[in-house]
Amino acid sequence: ANKFTDLTPDQALLAGLVHDIGSLPIIARAEDVPDLLRNTDMLDRIIRQTHNEVGKAILSKWNFPEEIIKVAELHDDINYDSSQVEYTDVVIVANLQSYLGSNHHLNEISWDTVPAFKKLGLDTNMNVITMEETGDDIKAIKSVLS
């Protein structure tokens, strides 16, 4: 967000931190259902199908800003396309980058088809940000949190 948008970097960080919050109560509830815990494919499918709505409900209940609630709801919609750059776009791109080298189902899609990359003006043939570029930012965040 800091390098490619006019969005507030702190809000983008918050959006990234809470975008999957809907998974937590699902996992907590699954701990009470041993058969579900043993069937990781089914648990993954349940999380994938429901965590966005659960996250939206949690963040709404906690009175988060609408733009952050929208991230929880829409971050898995790689075809999401609004008229302006939003935190949802930043999280979509970050999520897709996080899947590089994994067997995640979204790792196989072409980034050229994802509107968020175009809206952010990003080259889809390269990594957006390397860890070396964010080293100082990560150190500052660790300092604040410790």
PDB file of N, CA, C and O in Angstrom, residues 12-59:
ATOM      1  N   ALA A  12      -3.924  -0.580   5.717  1.00  0.00           N
ATOM      2  CA  ALA A  12      -3.635  -1.739   4.866  1.00  0.00           C
ATOM      3  C   ALA A  12      -3.057  -2.875   5.703  1.00  0.00           C
ATOM      4  O   ALA A  12      -3.411  -4.042   5.506  1.00  0.00           O
ATOM      5  N   LEU A  13      -2.178  -2.541   6.634  1.00  0.00           N
ATOM      6  CA  LEU A  13      -1.624  -3.554   7.530  1.00  0.00           C
ATOM      7  C   LEU A  13      -2.730  -4.194   8.359  1.00  0.00           C
ATOM      8  O   LEU A  13      -2.800  -5.414   8.480  1.00  0.00           O
ATOM      9  N   LEU A  14      -3.605  -3.355   8.913  1.00  0.00           N
ATOM     10  CA  LEU A  14      -4.733  -3.877   9.687  1.00  0.00           C
ATOM     11  C   LEU A  14      -5.600  -4.791   8.827  1.00  0.00           C
ATOM     12  O   LEU A  14      -5.988  -5.883   9.261  1.00  0.00           O
ATOM     13  N   ALA A  15      -5.878  -4.370   7.602  1.00  0.00           N
ATOM     14  CA  ALA A  15      -6.679  -5.195   6.686  1.00  0.00           C
ATOM     15  C   ALA A  15      -6.012  -6.545   6.454  1.00  0.00           C
ATOM     16  O   ALA A  15      -6.679  -7.583   6.452  1.00  0.00           O
ATOM     17  N   GLY A  16      -4.703  -6.523   6.261  1.00  0.00           N
ATOM     18  CA  GLY A  16      -3.976  -7.773   6.058  1.00  0.00           C
ATOM     19  C   GLY A  16      -4.003  -8.668   7.287  1.00  0.00           C
ATOM     20  O   GLY A  16      -4.104  -9.891   7.171  1.00  0.00           O
ATOM     21  N   LEU A  17      -3.935  -8.069   8.459  1.00  0.00           N
ATOM     22  CA  LEU A  17      -3.936  -8.847   9.695  1.00  0.00           C
ATOM     23  C   LEU A  17      -5.279  -9.502   9.979  1.00  0.00           C
ATOM     24  O   LEU A  17      -5.334 -10.602  10.526  1.00  0.00           O
ATOM     25  N   VAL A  18      -6.384  -8.830   9.617  1.00  0.00           N
ATOM     26  CA  VAL A  18      -7.705  -9.345   9.994  1.00  0.00           C
ATOM     27  C   VAL A  18      -8.471  -9.990   8.835  1.00  0.00           C
ATOM     28  O   VAL A  18      -9.582 -10.476   9.044  1.00  0.00           O
ATOM     29  N   HIS A  19      -7.904 -10.043   7.643  1.00  0.00           N
ATOM     30  CA  HIS A  19      -8.686 -10.489   6.490  1.00  0.00           C
ATOM     31  C   HIS A  19      -9.208 -11.918   6.632  1.00  0.00           C
ATOM     32  O   HIS A  19     -10.262 -12.240   6.126  1.00  0.00           O
ATOM     33  N   ASP A  20      -8.513 -12.775   7.350  1.00  0.00           N
ATOM     34  CA  ASP A  20      -8.946 -14.167   7.525  1.00  0.00           C
ATOM     35  C   ASP A  20      -9.490 -14.440   8.921  1.00  0.00           C
ATOM     36  O   ASP A  20      -9.566 -15.593   9.349  1.00  0.00           O
ATOM     37  N   ILE A  21      -9.895 -13.414   9.628  1.00  0.00           N
ATOM     38  CA  ILE A  21     -10.353 -13.580  11.008  1.00  0.00           C
ATOM     39  C   ILE A  21     -11.544 -14.529  11.118  1.00  0.00           C
ATOM     40  O   ILE A  21     -11.732 -15.177  12.142  1.00  0.00           O
ATOM     41  N   GLY A  22     -12.313 -14.661  10.070  1.00  0.00           N
ATOM     42  CA  GLY A  22     -13.464 -15.561  10.085  1.00  0.00           C
ATOM     43  C   GLY A  22     -13.087 -17.026  10.211  1.00  0.00           C
ATOM     44  O   GLY A  22     -13.918 -17.858  10.593  1.00  0.00           O
ATOM     45  N   SER A  23     -11.836 -17.355   9.941  1.00  0.00           N
ATOM     46  CA  SER A  23     -11.382 -18.745  10.071  1.00  0.00           C
ATOM     47  C   SER A  23     -11.263 -19.166  11.530  1.00  0.00           C
ATOM     48  O   SER A  23     -11.467 -20.338  11.860  1.00  0.00           O
ATOM     49  N   LEU A  24     -10.936 -18.232  12.404  1.00  0.00           N
ATOM     50  CA  LEU A  24     -10.650 -18.583  13.801  1.00  0.00           C
ATOM     51  C   LEU A  24     -11.832 -19.217  14.534  1.00  0.00           C
ATOM     52  O   LEU A  24     -11.661 -20.268  15.164  1.00  0.00           O
ATOM     53  N   PRO A  25     -13.032 -18.642  14.503  1.00  0.00           N
ATOM     54  CA  PRO A  25     -14.128 -19.305  15.217  1.00  0.00           C
ATOM     55  C   PRO A  25     -14.527 -20.639  14.576  1.00  0.00           C
ATOM     56  O   PRO A  25     -15.006 -21.538  15.278  1.00  0.00           O
ATOM     57  N   ILE A  26     -14.317 -20.779  13.292  1.00  0.00           N
ATOM     58  CA  ILE A  26     -14.620 -22.055  12.633  1.00  0.00           C
ATOM     59  C   ILE A  26     -13.664 -23.127  13.143  1.00  0.00           C
ATOM     60  O   ILE A  26     -14.078 -24.239  13.499  1.00  0.00           O
ATOM     61  N   ILE A  27     -12.381 -22.788  13.217  1.00  0.00           N
ATOM     62  CA  ILE A  27     -11.384 -23.737  13.725  1.00  0.00           C
ATOM     63  C   ILE A  27     -11.649 -24.042  15.195  1.00  0.00           C
ATOM     64  O   ILE A  27     -11.582 -25.201  15.622  1.00  0.00           O
ATOM     65  N   ALA A  28     -11.985 -23.018  15.971  1.00  0.00           N
ATOM     66  CA  ALA A  28     -12.271 -23.233  17.392  1.00  0.00           C
ATOM     67  C   ALA A  28     -13.458 -24.178  17.570  1.00  0.00           C
ATOM     68  O   ALA A  28     -13.431 -25.075  18.419  1.00  0.00           O
ATOM     69  N   ARG A  29     -14.480 -23.997  16.763  1.00  0.00           N
ATOM     70  CA  ARG A  29     -15.670 -24.868  16.846  1.00  0.00           C
ATOM     71  C   ARG A  29     -15.337 -26.285  16.381  1.00  0.00           C
ATOM     72  O   ARG A  29     -15.828 -27.260  16.947  1.00  0.00           O
ATOM     73  N   ALA A  30     -14.475 -26.391  15.383  1.00  0.00           N
ATOM     74  CA  ALA A  30     -14.096 -27.709  14.860  1.00  0.00           C
ATOM     75  C   ALA A  30     -13.360 -28.535  15.915  1.00  0.00           C
ATOM     76  O   ALA A  30     -13.403 -29.774  15.869  1.00  0.00           O
ATOM     77  N   GLU A  31     -12.729 -27.881  16.860  1.00  0.00           N
ATOM     78  CA  GLU A  31     -12.031 -28.615  17.920  1.00  0.00           C
ATOM     79  C   GLU A  31     -12.997 -29.450  18.762  1.00  0.00           C
ATOM     80  O   GLU A  31     -12.585 -30.404  19.414  1.00  0.00           O
ATOM     81  N   ASP A  32     -14.280 -29.110  18.733  1.00  0.00           N
ATOM     82  CA  ASP A  32     -15.294 -29.870  19.456  1.00  0.00           C
ATOM     83  C   ASP A  32     -15.855 -31.029  18.637  1.00  0.00           C
ATOM     84  O   ASP A  32     -16.718 -31.762  19.111  1.00  0.00           O
ATOM     85  N   VAL A  33     -15.383 -31.156  17.383  1.00  0.00           N
ATOM     86  CA  VAL A  33     -15.888 -32.203  16.488  1.00  0.00           C
ATOM     87  C   VAL A  33     -14.689 -33.019  15.982  1.00  0.00           C
ATOM     88  O   VAL A  33     -14.119 -32.725  14.929  1.00  0.00           O
ATOM     89  N   PRO A  34     -14.278 -34.045  16.747  1.00  0.00           N
ATOM     90  CA  PRO A  34     -13.074 -34.806  16.397  1.00  0.00           C
ATOM     91  C   PRO A  34     -13.067 -35.360  14.966  1.00  0.00           C
ATOM     92  O   PRO A  34     -12.020 -35.362  14.310  1.00  0.00           O
ATOM     93  N   ASP A  35     -14.225 -35.809  14.473  1.00  0.00           N
ATOM     94  CA  ASP A  35     -14.269 -36.336  13.102  1.00  0.00           C
ATOM     95  C   ASP A  35     -13.905 -35.265  12.084  1.00  0.00           C
ATOM     96  O   ASP A  35     -13.248 -35.543  11.088  1.00  0.00           O
ATOM     97  N   LEU A  36     -14.322 -34.059  12.334  1.00  0.00           N
ATOM     98  CA  LEU A  36     -14.008 -32.956  11.431  1.00  0.00           C
ATOM     99  C   LEU A  36     -12.517 -32.620  11.484  1.00  0.00           C
ATOM    100  O   LEU A  36     -11.902 -32.350  10.455  1.00  0.00           O
ATOM    101  N   LEU A  37     -11.940 -32.662  12.660  1.00  0.00           N
ATOM    102  CA  LEU A  37     -10.501 -32.396  12.782  1.00  0.00           C
ATOM    103  C   LEU A  37      -9.673 -33.440  12.045  1.00  0.00           C
ATOM    104  O   LEU A  37      -8.614 -33.126  11.492  1.00  0.00           O
ATOM    105  N   ARG A  38     -10.163 -34.666  12.031  1.00  0.00           N
ATOM    106  CA  ARG A  38      -9.442 -35.727  11.311  1.00  0.00           C
ATOM    107  C   ARG A  38      -9.620 -35.605   9.800  1.00  0.00           C
ATOM    108  O   ARG A  38      -8.781 -36.067   9.040  1.00  0.00           O
ATOM    109  N   ASN A  39     -10.694 -34.994   9.360  1.00  0.00           N
ATOM    110  CA  ASN A  39     -10.964 -34.835   7.929  1.00  0.00           C
ATOM    111  C   ASN A  39     -10.544 -33.422   7.504  1.00  0.00           C
ATOM    112  O   ASN A  39     -11.372 -32.524   7.358  1.00  0.00           O
ATOM    113  N   THR A  40      -9.251 -33.242   7.307  1.00  0.00           N
ATOM    114  CA  THR A  40      -8.732 -31.903   7.022  1.00  0.00           C
ATOM    115  C   THR A  40      -9.237 -31.345   5.694  1.00  0.00           C
ATOM    116  O   THR A  40      -9.398 -30.131   5.564  1.00  0.00           O
ATOM    117  N   ASP A  41      -9.511 -32.226   4.723  1.00  0.00           N
ATOM    118  CA  ASP A  41     -10.050 -31.725   3.451  1.00  0.00           C
ATOM    119  C   ASP A  41     -11.417 -31.084   3.656  1.00  0.00           C
ATOM    120  O   ASP A  41     -11.699 -30.011   3.116  1.00  0.00           O
ATOM    121  N   MET A  42     -12.258 -31.730   4.457  1.00  0.00           N
ATOM    122  CA  MET A  42     -13.583 -31.183   4.709  1.00  0.00           C
ATOM    123  C   MET A  42     -13.483 -29.887   5.519  1.00  0.00           C
ATOM    124  O   MET A  42     -14.158 -28.907   5.210  1.00  0.00           O
ATOM    125  N   LEU A  43     -12.622 -29.873   6.532  1.00  0.00           N
ATOM    126  CA  LEU A  43     -12.451 -28.672   7.339  1.00  0.00           C
ATOM    127  C   LEU A  43     -11.944 -27.518   6.471  1.00  0.00           C
ATOM    128  O   LEU A  43     -12.465 -26.399   6.563  1.00  0.00           O
ATOM    129  N   ASP A  44     -10.981 -27.783   5.604  1.00  0.00           N
ATOM    130  CA  ASP A  44     -10.487 -26.738   4.690  1.00  0.00           C
ATOM    131  C   ASP A  44     -11.596 -26.219   3.796  1.00  0.00           C
ATOM    132  O   ASP A  44     -11.701 -25.011   3.559  1.00  0.00           O
ATOM    133  N   ARG A  45     -12.442 -27.113   3.306  1.00  0.00           N
ATOM    134  CA  ARG A  45     -13.549 -26.717   2.434  1.00  0.00           C
ATOM    135  C   ARG A  45     -14.563 -25.855   3.202  1.00  0.00           C
ATOM    136  O   ARG A  45     -15.032 -24.833   2.696  1.00  0.00           O
ATOM    137  N   ILE A  46     -14.860 -26.230   4.428  1.00  0.00           N
ATOM    138  CA  ILE A  46     -15.789 -25.449   5.252  1.00  0.00           C
ATOM    139  C   ILE A  46     -15.216 -24.058   5.515  1.00  0.00           C
ATOM    140  O   ILE A  46     -15.925 -23.057   5.378  1.00  0.00           O
ATOM    141  N   ILE A  47     -13.947 -24.001   5.862  1.00  0.00           N
ATOM    142  CA  ILE A  47     -13.313 -22.705   6.107  1.00  0.00           C
ATOM    143  C   ILE A  47     -13.354 -21.858   4.848  1.00  0.00           C
ATOM    144  O   ILE A  47     -13.744 -20.686   4.883  1.00  0.00           O
ATOM    145  N   ARG A  48     -12.957 -22.438   3.735  1.00  0.00           N
ATOM    146  CA  ARG A  48     -12.915 -21.699   2.467  1.00  0.00           C
ATOM    147  C   ARG A  48     -14.297 -21.165   2.086  1.00  0.00           C
ATOM    148  O   ARG A  48     -14.429 -20.050   1.603  1.00  0.00           O
ATOM    149  N   GLN A  49     -15.341 -21.951   2.343  1.00  0.00           N
ATOM    150  CA  GLN A  49     -16.693 -21.564   1.933  1.00  0.00           C
ATOM    151  C   GLN A  49     -17.375 -20.599   2.896  1.00  0.00           C
ATOM    152  O   GLN A  49     -18.331 -19.922   2.505  1.00  0.00           O
ATOM    153  N   THR A  50     -16.915 -20.510   4.136  1.00  0.00           N
ATOM    154  CA  THR A  50     -17.662 -19.723   5.118  1.00  0.00           C
ATOM    155  C   THR A  50     -16.880 -18.610   5.810  1.00  0.00           C
ATOM    156  O   THR A  50     -17.496 -17.714   6.390  1.00  0.00           O
ATOM    157  N   HIS A  51     -15.564 -18.631   5.757  1.00  0.00           N
ATOM    158  CA  HIS A  51     -14.801 -17.688   6.586  1.00  0.00           C
ATOM    159  C   HIS A  51     -14.989 -16.227   6.177  1.00  0.00           C
ATOM    160  O   HIS A  51     -14.887 -15.334   7.016  1.00  0.00           O
ATOM    161  N   ASN A  52     -15.312 -15.981   4.922  1.00  0.00           N
ATOM    162  CA  ASN A  52     -15.494 -14.583   4.496  1.00  0.00           C
ATOM    163  C   ASN A  52     -16.735 -13.971   5.144  1.00  0.00           C
ATOM    164  O   ASN A  52     -16.690 -12.843   5.640  1.00  0.00           O
ATOM    165  N   GLU A  53     -17.838 -14.700   5.126  1.00  0.00           N
ATOM    166  CA  GLU A  53     -19.063 -14.189   5.751  1.00  0.00           C
ATOM    167  C   GLU A  53     -18.921 -14.102   7.268  1.00  0.00           C
ATOM    168  O   GLU A  53     -19.404 -13.148   7.885  1.00  0.00           O
ATOM    169  N   VAL A  54     -18.253 -15.085   7.861  1.00  0.00           N
ATOM    170  CA  VAL A  54     -18.035 -15.049   9.308  1.00  0.00           C
ATOM    171  C   VAL A  54     -17.143 -13.856   9.664  1.00  0.00           C
ATOM    172  O   VAL A  54     -17.425 -13.116  10.610  1.00  0.00           O
ATOM    173  N   GLY A  55     -16.087 -13.642   8.885  1.00  0.00           N
ATOM    174  CA  GLY A  55     -15.198 -12.504   9.120  1.00  0.00           C
ATOM    175  C   GLY A  55     -15.922 -11.183   8.980  1.00  0.00           C
ATOM    176  O   GLY A  55     -15.738 -10.260   9.793  1.00  0.00           O
ATOM    177  N   LYS A  56     -16.744 -11.074   7.962  1.00  0.00           N
ATOM    178  CA  LYS A  56     -17.549  -9.856   7.761  1.00  0.00           C
ATOM    179  C   LYS A  56     -18.435  -9.604   8.988  1.00  0.00           C
ATOM    180  O   LYS A  56     -18.527  -8.474   9.478  1.00  0.00           O
ATOM    181  N   ALA A  57     -19.070 -10.646   9.483  1.00  0.00           N
ATOM    182  CA  ALA A  57     -19.960 -10.502  10.642  1.00  0.00           C
ATOM    183  C   ALA A  57     -19.180 -10.086  11.892  1.00  0.00           C
ATOM    184  O   ALA A  57     -19.630  -9.208  12.643  1.00  0.00           O
ATOM    185  N   ILE A  58     -18.022 -10.677  12.099  1.00  0.00           N
ATOM    186  CA  ILE A  58     -17.212 -10.338  13.275  1.00  0.00           C
ATOM    187  C   ILE A  58     -16.778  -8.875  13.216  1.00  0.00           C
ATOM    188  O   ILE A  58     -16.941  -8.122  14.180  1.00  0.00           O
ATOM    189  N   LEU A  59     -16.204  -8.476  12.083  1.00  0.00           N
ATOM    190  CA  LEU A  59     -15.701  -7.108  11.976  1.00  0.00           C
ATOM    191  C   LEU A  59     -16.831  -6.080  12.015  1.00  0.00           C
ATOM    192  O   LEU A  59     -16.652  -4.979  12.537  1.00  0.00           O
TER     193      LEU A  59
END
